[in-house]
Coordinates of C-alpha atoms in Angstrom, one line a residue:
Chain A
M1 CA -26.8 -40.2 0.2
S2 CA -25.2 -37.4 2.2
A3 CA -25.0 -33.8 1.1
M4 CA -21.3 -34.2 0.2
D5 CA -22.1 -37.2 -2.1
G6 CA -24.5 -35.0 -3.9
F7 CA -21.9 -32.3 -4.1
E8 CA -19.3 -34.6 -5.6
K9 CA -21.5 -36.3 -8.0
E10 CA -23.7 -33.7 -9.5
G11 CA -22.9 -30.4 -7.8
P12 CA -24.9 -29.1 -4.9
V13 CA -28.7 -28.4 -4.9
I14 CA -28.8 -24.6 -5.5
G15 CA -31.6 -22.8 -3.8
V16 CA -32.6 -19.5 -5.5
F17 CA -34.8 -17.1 -3.6
D18 CA -36.8 -14.1 -4.6
S19 CA -39.8 -12.1 -3.4
G20 CA -41.6 -12.9 -6.6
F21 CA -40.9 -14.0 -10.2
G22 CA -38.2 -11.5 -11.0
G23 CA -35.5 -13.8 -9.6
L24 CA -36.2 -16.1 -12.5
T25 CA -33.9 -13.8 -14.5
V26 CA -31.1 -14.9 -12.1
L27 CA -32.2 -18.6 -12.5
K28 CA -32.1 -18.1 -16.3
A29 CA -28.5 -16.7 -16.1
L30 CA -27.6 -19.7 -13.8
L31 CA -29.0 -22.2 -16.2
K32 CA -26.9 -20.8 -19.0
R33 CA -23.7 -21.4 -16.9
L34 CA -24.7 -24.6 -15.0
P35 CA -26.9 -26.4 -17.5
G36 CA -26.7 -29.7 -15.6
A37 CA -27.3 -28.5 -12.0
Q38 CA -30.2 -29.0 -9.6
F39 CA -32.2 -25.9 -8.7
S40 CA -35.0 -25.2 -6.2
F41 CA -36.6 -21.7 -6.7
L42 CA -38.8 -20.1 -4.2
G43 CA -40.9 -17.0 -4.9
D44 CA -42.5 -15.4 -1.8
T45 CA -45.4 -14.2 -3.9
A46 CA -47.9 -14.0 -1.1
R47 CA -45.8 -11.2 0.5
L48 CA -44.3 -9.4 -2.5
P49 CA -43.2 -6.8 -3.2
Y50 CA -40.4 -6.4 -0.7
G51 CA -39.1 -3.2 -2.3
S52 CA -41.5 -0.9 -0.6
K53 CA -41.3 -2.5 2.9
S54 CA -39.1 -2.0 6.0
R55 CA -35.9 -3.7 6.9
R56 CA -37.4 -5.6 9.8
T57 CA -40.3 -7.0 7.8
I58 CA -38.0 -7.9 4.8
A59 CA -35.5 -9.7 7.1
R60 CA -38.2 -11.8 8.7
Y61 CA -39.7 -12.8 5.4
A62 CA -36.4 -13.6 3.8
A63 CA -35.1 -15.6 6.7
E64 CA -38.2 -17.8 6.7
S65 CA -37.9 -18.3 2.9
A66 CA -34.2 -19.3 3.2
Q67 CA -35.0 -21.8 5.9
F68 CA -37.6 -23.4 3.6
L69 CA -35.1 -23.8 0.8
V70 CA -32.5 -25.4 3.1
K71 CA -34.8 -27.5 5.3
E72 CA -37.5 -28.6 2.9
C73 CA -35.6 -28.6 -0.4
G74 CA -32.2 -29.7 0.8
A75 CA -30.5 -26.6 -0.7
E76 CA -26.7 -26.7 -0.1
F77 CA -26.0 -23.3 -1.5
L78 CA -28.3 -20.3 -1.5
V79 CA -28.5 -17.5 -4.1
I80 CA -30.5 -14.5 -3.0
A81 CA -31.8 -13.3 -6.3
C82 CA -33.8 -10.5 -4.8
N83 CA -31.8 -7.2 -4.7
T84 CA -34.0 -5.9 -1.9
A85 CA -33.4 -9.0 0.3
S86 CA -29.7 -9.0 -0.6
A87 CA -29.4 -5.3 0.4
L88 CA -31.4 -5.5 3.6
A89 CA -31.4 -9.0 4.9
L90 CA -28.2 -10.9 3.9
D91 CA -27.0 -10.9 7.5
A92 CA -30.4 -12.2 8.7
I93 CA -30.4 -14.9 6.1
Q94 CA -26.8 -16.0 6.9
K95 CA -27.8 -16.2 10.6
A96 CA -30.9 -18.2 9.8
V97 CA -29.2 -21.0 7.7
S98 CA -25.8 -22.8 7.9
V99 CA -25.1 -23.2 4.1
P100 CA -23.2 -20.6 2.0
V101 CA -25.3 -17.6 0.9
L102 CA -24.6 -15.3 -2.0
G103 CA -26.5 -12.1 -2.7
V104 CA -26.6 -10.1 -5.9
I105 CA -25.1 -6.8 -4.5
E106 CA -21.4 -7.8 -4.1
P107 CA -21.1 -9.6 -7.5
G108 CA -22.9 -6.7 -9.1
A109 CA -20.5 -4.1 -7.6
A110 CA -17.5 -6.3 -8.6
A111 CA -18.8 -6.4 -12.2
A112 CA -19.2 -2.6 -12.2
A113 CA -15.7 -2.2 -10.9
R114 CA -14.4 -4.3 -13.8
A115 CA -16.5 -2.4 -16.4
S116 CA -16.1 1.2 -15.3
A117 CA -13.2 3.3 -16.4
S118 CA -14.4 6.6 -14.8
K119 CA -15.2 4.7 -11.5
D120 CA -18.6 6.6 -11.3
V121 CA -21.6 4.3 -11.5
L122 CA -25.4 4.9 -11.7
V123 CA -27.6 2.4 -9.8
I124 CA -31.3 2.0 -10.3
A125 CA -33.3 -0.2 -7.9
T126 CA -36.4 -0.4 -5.6
E127 CA -37.1 2.1 -2.9
A128 CA -35.9 -0.2 -0.1
T129 CA -32.7 -1.2 -1.9
V130 CA -31.8 2.5 -2.5
A131 CA -32.7 3.5 1.0
S132 CA -30.3 0.8 2.3
H133 CA -27.4 2.3 0.2
A134 CA -26.1 -1.3 0.0
Y135 CA -24.9 -0.7 -3.6
A136 CA -23.2 2.5 -2.7
A137 CA -21.3 0.8 0.1
A138 CA -20.3 -2.2 -2.0
C139 CA -19.1 0.2 -4.8
R140 CA -17.2 2.4 -2.3
A141 CA -15.4 -0.7 -1.0
R142 CA -14.1 -1.2 -4.6
G143 CA -13.1 2.4 -5.2
L144 CA -16.2 3.4 -7.1
R145 CA -18.6 6.2 -6.5
A146 CA -22.3 5.4 -6.9
V147 CA -25.4 7.6 -7.5
E148 CA -28.5 5.7 -6.7
K149 CA -32.2 6.2 -7.7
A150 CA -35.4 4.4 -6.7
C151 CA -37.6 3.7 -9.7
P152 CA -40.8 2.3 -8.1
L153 CA -42.9 2.3 -11.3
L154 CA -40.6 0.0 -13.3
V155 CA -41.6 -3.3 -11.5
P156 CA -45.4 -2.7 -12.0
L157 CA -44.7 -1.7 -15.7
V158 CA -42.8 -5.0 -16.3
E159 CA -45.5 -7.0 -14.5
E160 CA -48.2 -5.3 -16.7
G161 CA -46.3 -6.7 -19.6
W162 CA -45.5 -3.2 -21.0
V163 CA -41.9 -4.1 -21.7
D164 CA -41.8 -2.5 -25.1
H165 CA -44.2 0.4 -24.6
P166 CA -44.1 4.2 -25.1
V167 CA -45.2 4.7 -21.5
T168 CA -42.4 2.6 -20.1
A169 CA -39.9 4.5 -22.3
E170 CA -41.3 7.8 -21.0
V171 CA -41.1 6.7 -17.3
V172 CA -37.5 5.4 -17.9
R173 CA -36.7 8.8 -19.5
I174 CA -38.0 10.7 -16.5
Y175 CA -36.1 8.6 -13.9
L176 CA -32.8 8.4 -15.8
R177 CA -32.9 12.2 -16.6
E178 CA -33.3 13.0 -12.9
L179 CA -30.5 10.5 -12.1
L180 CA -28.1 11.9 -14.7
Q181 CA -28.9 15.5 -13.6
E182 CA -28.1 14.6 -10.0
A183 CA -24.9 12.9 -11.0
R184 CA -23.6 15.8 -13.1
R185 CA -24.6 18.4 -10.5
D186 CA -22.4 16.5 -8.0
G187 CA -19.5 16.3 -10.4
Y188 CA -19.8 12.6 -11.3
F189 CA -18.9 11.2 -14.8
P190 CA -20.8 7.9 -14.9
D191 CA -20.0 5.4 -17.6
T192 CA -21.9 2.4 -16.1
L193 CA -25.6 1.8 -15.2
M194 CA -26.3 -1.0 -12.8
L195 CA -29.7 -2.8 -13.0
G196 CA -30.2 -3.2 -9.3
C197 CA -33.5 -5.2 -9.5
T198 CA -34.3 -8.5 -11.1
H199 CA -37.2 -7.1 -13.1
Y200 CA -35.1 -4.6 -15.0
P201 CA -33.4 -7.1 -17.4
L202 CA -36.8 -7.5 -19.1
I203 CA -36.7 -3.8 -20.1
R204 CA -32.9 -3.8 -20.8
G205 CA -33.5 -2.7 -24.4
V206 CA -35.5 0.4 -23.3
L207 CA -33.0 1.2 -20.6
E208 CA -30.0 0.9 -23.0
R209 CA -31.8 3.0 -25.7
V210 CA -32.8 5.8 -23.3
I211 CA -29.5 6.0 -21.4
A212 CA -27.6 6.2 -24.7
E213 CA -29.9 9.0 -25.8
L214 CA -29.6 11.0 -22.6
A215 CA -25.8 10.5 -22.0
S216 CA -24.8 11.2 -25.6
P217 CA -22.1 11.8 -26.7
L218 CA -20.7 9.9 -23.7
K219 CA -21.2 6.2 -23.5
V220 CA -22.8 4.4 -20.6
G221 CA -22.6 0.6 -20.4
V222 CA -25.3 -1.5 -18.7
I223 CA -24.5 -4.1 -16.0
D224 CA -27.0 -6.7 -14.9
S225 CA -26.5 -8.0 -11.4
A226 CA -28.3 -11.2 -12.4
E227 CA -25.6 -12.0 -14.9
A228 CA -22.9 -11.0 -12.4
V229 CA -24.1 -13.3 -9.6
A230 CA -24.6 -16.2 -12.0
E231 CA -21.0 -15.9 -13.1
E232 CA -19.8 -16.0 -9.5
V233 CA -22.0 -19.0 -8.6
A234 CA -20.8 -20.9 -11.6
E235 CA -17.2 -20.4 -10.5
L236 CA -17.9 -21.5 -6.9
V237 CA -20.0 -24.6 -7.6
A238 CA -18.9 -25.8 -11.0
P239 CA -19.3 -29.6 -10.9
P240 CA -16.2 -31.7 -11.5
A241 CA -15.6 -32.3 -15.3
G242 CA -17.6 -35.2 -16.7
T243 CA -20.0 -35.5 -13.7
A244 CA -22.8 -33.0 -14.6
R245 CA -26.2 -34.1 -15.7
S246 CA -27.0 -33.1 -19.3
R247 CA -30.3 -31.4 -18.3
P248 CA -31.0 -29.3 -15.3
E249 CA -33.5 -30.3 -12.7
I250 CA -35.7 -27.3 -11.6
R251 CA -38.4 -27.3 -8.9
C252 CA -40.4 -24.1 -8.4
F253 CA -42.3 -23.1 -5.3
A254 CA -44.5 -20.1 -4.6
T255 CA -46.3 -18.8 -1.5
D256 CA -49.3 -17.6 -3.5
S257 CA -51.3 -18.4 -6.6
V258 CA -49.2 -20.9 -8.6
E259 CA -51.3 -20.2 -11.8
K260 CA -50.1 -16.6 -11.9
F261 CA -46.5 -17.8 -11.2
E262 CA -46.7 -20.3 -14.1
R263 CA -48.1 -17.7 -16.4
L264 CA -45.8 -14.7 -15.6
G265 CA -42.8 -16.8 -14.6
S266 CA -42.2 -18.1 -18.2
R267 CA -41.8 -14.5 -19.3
F268 CA -38.9 -14.0 -16.8
L269 CA -37.3 -17.5 -17.3
G270 CA -37.6 -17.4 -21.0
L271 CA -39.0 -21.0 -21.0
P272 CA -42.0 -22.7 -19.4
V273 CA -41.5 -22.9 -15.6
G274 CA -43.5 -26.1 -15.5
K275 CA -45.5 -27.2 -12.4
V276 CA -45.2 -24.8 -9.5
E277 CA -45.8 -26.1 -6.0
L278 CA -47.7 -24.0 -3.4
V279 CA -46.0 -23.6 0.0
D280 CA -47.3 -22.0 3.2
L281 CA -44.7 -20.1 5.2
G282 CA -47.4 -19.1 7.7
G283 CA -47.3 -15.4 6.8
Chain B
M1 CA -67.6 0.6 30.8
S2 CA -69.1 -2.1 28.6
A3 CA -69.2 -2.0 24.8
M4 CA -72.9 -1.1 24.9
D5 CA -72.3 1.9 27.2
G6 CA -69.9 3.2 24.6
F7 CA -72.4 2.5 21.8
E8 CA -75.2 4.4 23.6
K9 CA -73.1 7.3 24.7
E10 CA -70.9 8.1 21.8
G11 CA -71.7 5.7 18.9
P12 CA -69.7 2.5 18.4
V13 CA -66.0 2.3 17.8
I14 CA -65.8 2.0 14.1
G15 CA -62.9 -0.2 12.8
V16 CA -61.8 0.6 9.3
F17 CA -59.6 -1.9 7.5
D18 CA -57.5 -1.7 4.4
S19 CA -54.5 -3.5 2.9
G20 CA -52.6 -0.2 2.9
F21 CA -53.1 3.6 3.0
G22 CA -55.7 3.8 0.3
G23 CA -58.6 3.1 2.8
L24 CA -57.8 6.4 4.4
T25 CA -59.9 7.9 1.6
V26 CA -62.8 6.0 3.1
L27 CA -61.9 7.2 6.6
K28 CA -61.8 10.8 5.2
A29 CA -65.3 10.3 3.8
L30 CA -66.5 8.9 7.2
L31 CA -65.0 11.8 9.2
K32 CA -67.0 14.2 7.1
R33 CA -70.2 12.4 8.0
L34 CA -69.4 11.3 11.6
P35 CA -67.2 14.0 12.9
G36 CA -67.6 13.0 16.5
A37 CA -67.1 9.2 16.2
Q38 CA -64.3 6.9 17.4
F39 CA -62.2 5.3 14.6
S40 CA -59.5 2.6 14.6
F41 CA -57.8 2.2 11.2
L42 CA -55.6 -0.7 10.4
G43 CA -53.4 -0.8 7.2
D44 CA -51.9 -4.3 6.6
T45 CA -48.9 -2.6 5.0
A46 CA -46.5 -5.5 5.5
R47 CA -48.5 -7.7 3.2
L48 CA -49.8 -5.1 0.7
P49 CA -50.9 -5.1 -2.1
Y50 CA -53.8 -7.5 -2.0
G51 CA -54.9 -6.6 -5.5
S52 CA -52.4 -8.9 -7.3
K53 CA -52.9 -11.9 -4.9
S54 CA -55.1 -15.0 -4.7
R55 CA -58.5 -15.3 -3.0
R56 CA -57.1 -17.8 -0.4
T57 CA -54.3 -15.5 0.6
I58 CA -56.4 -12.4 0.7
A59 CA -59.1 -14.1 2.8
R60 CA -56.5 -15.2 5.4
Y61 CA -54.8 -11.8 5.7
A62 CA -58.2 -9.9 5.9
A63 CA -59.6 -12.2 8.5
E64 CA -56.6 -11.8 10.7
S65 CA -56.8 -8.0 10.3
A66 CA -60.5 -7.9 11.1
Q67 CA -59.9 -9.9 14.3
F68 CA -57.2 -7.5 15.4
L69 CA -59.6 -4.5 15.0
V70 CA -62.3 -6.3 17.0
K71 CA -60.2 -8.0 19.7
E72 CA -57.5 -5.5 20.2
C73 CA -59.2 -2.2 19.4
G74 CA -62.7 -3.0 20.6
A75 CA -64.3 -2.2 17.2
E76 CA -68.1 -2.7 17.3
F77 CA -68.6 -2.1 13.6
L78 CA -66.2 -2.9 10.8
V79 CA -65.9 -1.1 7.5
I80 CA -63.8 -3.0 4.9
A81 CA -62.4 -0.1 3.0
C82 CA -60.3 -2.3 0.7
N83 CA -62.2 -3.1 -2.5
T84 CA -60.1 -6.2 -3.0
A85 CA -60.8 -7.6 0.5
S86 CA -64.5 -6.6 0.1
A87 CA -64.7 -8.4 -3.2
L88 CA -62.9 -11.6 -2.2
A89 CA -63.0 -11.9 1.5
L90 CA -66.2 -10.4 2.9
D91 CA -67.6 -13.9 3.8
A92 CA -64.3 -14.9 5.4
I93 CA -64.3 -11.7 7.5
Q94 CA -67.9 -12.1 8.6
K95 CA -67.1 -15.6 9.7
A96 CA -64.0 -14.4 11.6
V97 CA -65.7 -11.8 13.7
S98 CA -69.1 -11.4 15.4
V99 CA -69.7 -7.6 14.8
P100 CA -71.5 -6.1 11.7
V101 CA -69.2 -5.9 8.7
L102 CA -69.8 -3.6 5.7
G103 CA -67.7 -3.7 2.5
V104 CA -67.5 -1.1 -0.2
I105 CA -68.9 -3.2 -3.1
E106 CA -72.6 -3.2 -2.2
P107 CA -72.8 0.5 -1.3
G108 CA -70.9 1.3 -4.5
A109 CA -73.3 -0.7 -6.7
A110 CA -76.3 0.9 -4.9
A111 CA -74.9 4.4 -5.6
A112 CA -74.3 3.4 -9.3
A113 CA -77.9 2.2 -9.6
R114 CA -79.2 5.6 -8.3
A115 CA -76.8 7.5 -10.6
S116 CA -77.2 5.6 -13.9
A117 CA -80.0 6.2 -16.3
S118 CA -78.7 3.9 -19.1
K119 CA -78.1 1.1 -16.5
D120 CA -74.7 0.4 -18.1
V121 CA -71.8 1.0 -15.8
L122 CA -68.0 1.0 -16.2
V123 CA -65.9 -0.4 -13.3
I124 CA -62.2 0.1 -12.9
A125 CA -60.4 -1.8 -10.1
T126 CA -57.4 -4.0 -9.2
E127 CA -56.7 -7.3 -10.9
A128 CA -58.1 -9.4 -8.1
T129 CA -61.3 -7.3 -7.7
V130 CA -62.0 -7.6 -11.4
A131 CA -61.2 -11.3 -11.5
S132 CA -63.8 -11.8 -8.7
H133 CA -66.5 -10.1 -10.7
A134 CA -67.9 -8.9 -7.4
Y135 CA -68.9 -5.5 -8.8
A136 CA -70.6 -7.1 -11.9
A137 CA -72.6 -9.4 -9.6
A138 CA -73.7 -6.6 -7.2
C139 CA -74.6 -4.4 -10.3
R140 CA -76.6 -7.3 -11.9
A141 CA -78.6 -7.7 -8.7
R142 CA -79.7 -4.1 -9.1
G143 CA -80.6 -4.4 -12.8
L144 CA -77.3 -2.8 -14.0
R145 CA -74.9 -4.2 -16.6
A146 CA -71.2 -3.7 -15.7
V147 CA -68.1 -3.8 -17.8
E148 CA -65.0 -4.2 -15.6
K149 CA -61.3 -3.5 -16.3
A150 CA -58.2 -4.1 -14.2
C151 CA -55.9 -1.1 -14.0
P152 CA -52.8 -2.4 -12.2
L153 CA -50.6 0.6 -12.9
L154 CA -52.9 3.2 -11.2
V155 CA -52.0 2.2 -7.6
P156 CA -48.2 2.5 -8.1
L157 CA -48.7 5.8 -10.0
V158 CA -50.7 7.2 -7.0
E159 CA -48.1 5.9 -4.5
E160 CA -45.3 7.5 -6.6
G161 CA -47.2 10.8 -6.1
W162 CA -47.7 11.3 -9.8
V163 CA -51.4 12.3 -9.2
D164 CA -51.3 15.2 -11.7
H165 CA -48.8 14.0 -14.2
P166 CA -48.8 13.5 -18.0
V167 CA -47.7 9.8 -17.6
T168 CA -50.7 9.1 -15.3
A169 CA -53.0 10.9 -17.8
E170 CA -51.6 8.7 -20.6
V171 CA -52.0 5.5 -18.7
V172 CA -55.5 6.4 -17.7
R173 CA -56.3 7.2 -21.4
I174 CA -55.0 3.7 -22.5
Y175 CA -57.0 1.9 -19.9
L176 CA -60.2 3.9 -20.4
R177 CA -60.0 3.8 -24.2
E178 CA -59.8 -0.1 -24.0
L179 CA -62.6 -0.2 -21.6
L180 CA -64.9 2.0 -23.7
Q181 CA -64.1 0.1 -26.8
E182 CA -65.0 -3.2 -25.1
A183 CA -68.2 -1.7 -23.8
R184 CA -69.3 -0.3 -27.2
R185 CA -68.4 -3.5 -29.0
D186 CA -70.7 -5.4 -26.7
G187 CA -73.5 -2.9 -27.2
Y188 CA -73.3 -1.1 -23.9
F189 CA -74.1 2.6 -23.4
P190 CA -72.3 3.4 -20.1
D191 CA -73.1 6.7 -18.4
T192 CA -71.3 6.0 -15.1
L193 CA -67.7 5.1 -14.1
M194 CA -67.2 3.4 -10.8
L195 CA -63.9 3.9 -8.9
G196 CA -63.5 0.4 -7.5
C197 CA -60.2 1.0 -5.6
T198 CA -59.5 3.4 -2.7
H199 CA -56.5 4.8 -4.5
Y200 CA -58.4 6.2 -7.4
P201 CA -60.1 9.1 -5.6
L202 CA -56.6 10.7 -5.5
I203 CA -56.6 10.9 -9.3
R204 CA -60.3 11.6 -9.7
G205 CA -59.6 14.8 -11.6
V206 CA -57.5 13.0 -14.2
L207 CA -60.1 10.2 -14.5
E208 CA -63.0 12.7 -14.9
R209 CA -61.1 14.7 -17.5
V210 CA -60.1 11.7 -19.6
I211 CA -63.4 9.9 -19.5
A212 CA -65.1 13.2 -20.6
E213 CA -62.7 13.5 -23.5
L214 CA -63.1 9.9 -24.6
A215 CA -66.9 9.6 -24.2
S216 CA -67.8 13.0 -25.7
P217 CA -70.4 14.0 -26.7
L218 CA -71.9 11.5 -24.2
K219 CA -71.6 12.2 -20.5
V220 CA -70.2 9.8 -18.0
G221 CA -70.6 10.5 -14.2
V222 CA -68.0 9.3 -11.7
I223 CA -69.0 7.3 -8.6
D224 CA -66.6 6.9 -5.7
S225 CA -67.3 3.8 -3.6
A226 CA -65.5 5.5 -0.6
E227 CA -68.2 8.1 -0.6
A228 CA -70.9 5.5 -1.1
V229 CA -69.9 3.3 1.9
A230 CA -69.4 6.4 4.2
E231 CA -73.0 7.5 3.5
E232 CA -74.3 4.0 4.3
V233 CA -72.2 3.8 7.5
A234 CA -73.4 7.2 8.6
E235 CA -77.0 6.1 8.3
L236 CA -76.4 2.9 10.2
V237 CA -74.4 4.2 13.2
A238 CA -75.4 7.8 13.6
P239 CA -75.1 8.7 17.3
P240 CA -78.3 9.8 19.1
A241 CA -78.8 13.5 18.8
G242 CA -76.8 15.6 21.3
T243 CA -74.5 12.7 22.3
A244 CA -71.7 12.9 19.8
R245 CA -68.2 14.2 20.7
S246 CA -67.3 17.4 18.9
R247 CA -64.0 16.0 17.7
P248 CA -63.3 12.5 16.3
E249 CA -60.9 10.1 18.0
I250 CA -58.7 8.3 15.5
R251 CA -56.1 5.6 16.2
C252 CA -54.0 4.3 13.3
F253 CA -52.2 1.0 13.1
A254 CA -49.9 -0.5 10.5
T255 CA -48.2 -3.9 10.1
D256 CA -45.1 -2.3 8.5
S257 CA -43.0 0.9 8.6
V258 CA -45.1 3.5 10.5
E259 CA -42.8 6.3 9.1
K260 CA -44.0 5.5 5.6
F261 CA -47.6 5.3 6.8
E262 CA -47.3 8.7 8.5
R263 CA -45.8 10.3 5.4
L264 CA -48.0 8.8 2.7
G265 CA -51.2 8.5 4.8
S266 CA -51.6 12.2 5.2
R267 CA -51.9 12.5 1.4
F268 CA -54.9 10.1 1.5
L269 CA -56.6 11.4 4.6
G270 CA -56.1 15.0 3.6
L271 CA -54.8 15.8 7.2
P272 CA -52.0 14.6 9.3
V273 CA -52.5 10.9 10.4
G274 CA -50.7 11.6 13.7
K275 CA -48.8 8.8 15.5
V276 CA -49.2 5.4 13.9
E277 CA -48.8 2.2 16.0
L278 CA -46.9 -0.8 14.7
V279 CA -48.7 -4.2 15.1
D280 CA -47.5 -7.7 14.3
L281 CA -50.1 -10.0 12.8
G282 CA -47.5 -12.8 12.6
G283 CA -47.4 -12.8 8.8

């Protein structure tokens, strides 16, 4: 069976890559839209987090991971679920593999452009994503102005499981207050908050509550780049009518402890991740 | 000049290894005791943190790092400043190199045994260190009972620079309250708190204040394993009288962004780290 046969019959094998478990929020959004597709998910858990590392290191790790999904899992379409890898390594990944590659930044910025009336957008993300200014550039290309803020404590808080916790609310309040102050000082009128990291959908409730409280009486809508990329992938790879399987096929791979992946991953995916296979990328 | 010439004249080259910057608190303690020695420090910043990873992965990373310090830097004595690597990979490191290797766990437990009258000790550390129960075992071997707790948010809080911050105090209060409750429920009377991670000395003030508040009217002393290992190294490698240089020689290496190392490292070392050299361990 050639790759094209697979494409015609059941849609392509979709490879989803993240530095850790966070990208499972993107897989969750994909499953909602492509419930009969085949997915291979790789979490580079032995080398996470990417968000605090340099462009050179992130590009090397991400390119190796993408090659694994294409060569070993037969992925015919790659979704880079990791915001940091999308922001800093999309070029490196596209050079490393020959299949189509979609990151989360462009679909996220496109969704923000549709949602924002004031055309001023707030972006929260990891240190590396913010330092790359990838969201600001993608927003600018669509006539939006973006104010970005690194929120390095939010990923560890989510991983500690403090998703509905007073400390998380307080940390969110500190970060968002600083971000809003900076935006107002520079004459921006933001009406949209972009969640520029795959961990943040897990604390979406806290983020919505705090931004509403701080921005009041103005309204700020929340955009999740996981949702945005899933919508775009669904349009690009929708299987022909009547050909899709009724149940998805999901294979999960991790470069470190599969037990931890199985335990934490279910929290992100919203359903059991099943058996996770350990892979060695040599790093 | 042979390695032994160096040893006789000026004391050995001491290699200090950590997964990141945290181990610079150990180097700081070493400099205080061996102000004329030669040090090579390696931070495996491209693959940090180790604290959330598996034994297998930590052992591989730590062994590669130790070999770099011995082969490339001529280290004749290795100090494993990283608690996680000391807890999970000391055997792997000792197998990988032929020079003497000292981790932080045993000196830390020995210091706790000297300090504790009740012989009940509290240990706070990373997830991986706690899961290994290395501190509990080292304490048991010295007639102490240990109650251990993973505190995964403390490293990110220190790296965010929130070392004297109400959120950090609140997180510390939550962790230490749970730890004390567990200790009391099990009939322990702890009088000593072990800082089982090289990041924690930077929030020693907060930890001392909160444990005093929670344990009152009982007293709980704080033991820093960085201090404990430095004392033991100083005894083992003290240069012959009259032969030491008047100023230390320090070379710093990192596997990721040297800019970030130079910026954050000074906070841990308490003085400028100078020029940091980038190395590639192939990971």
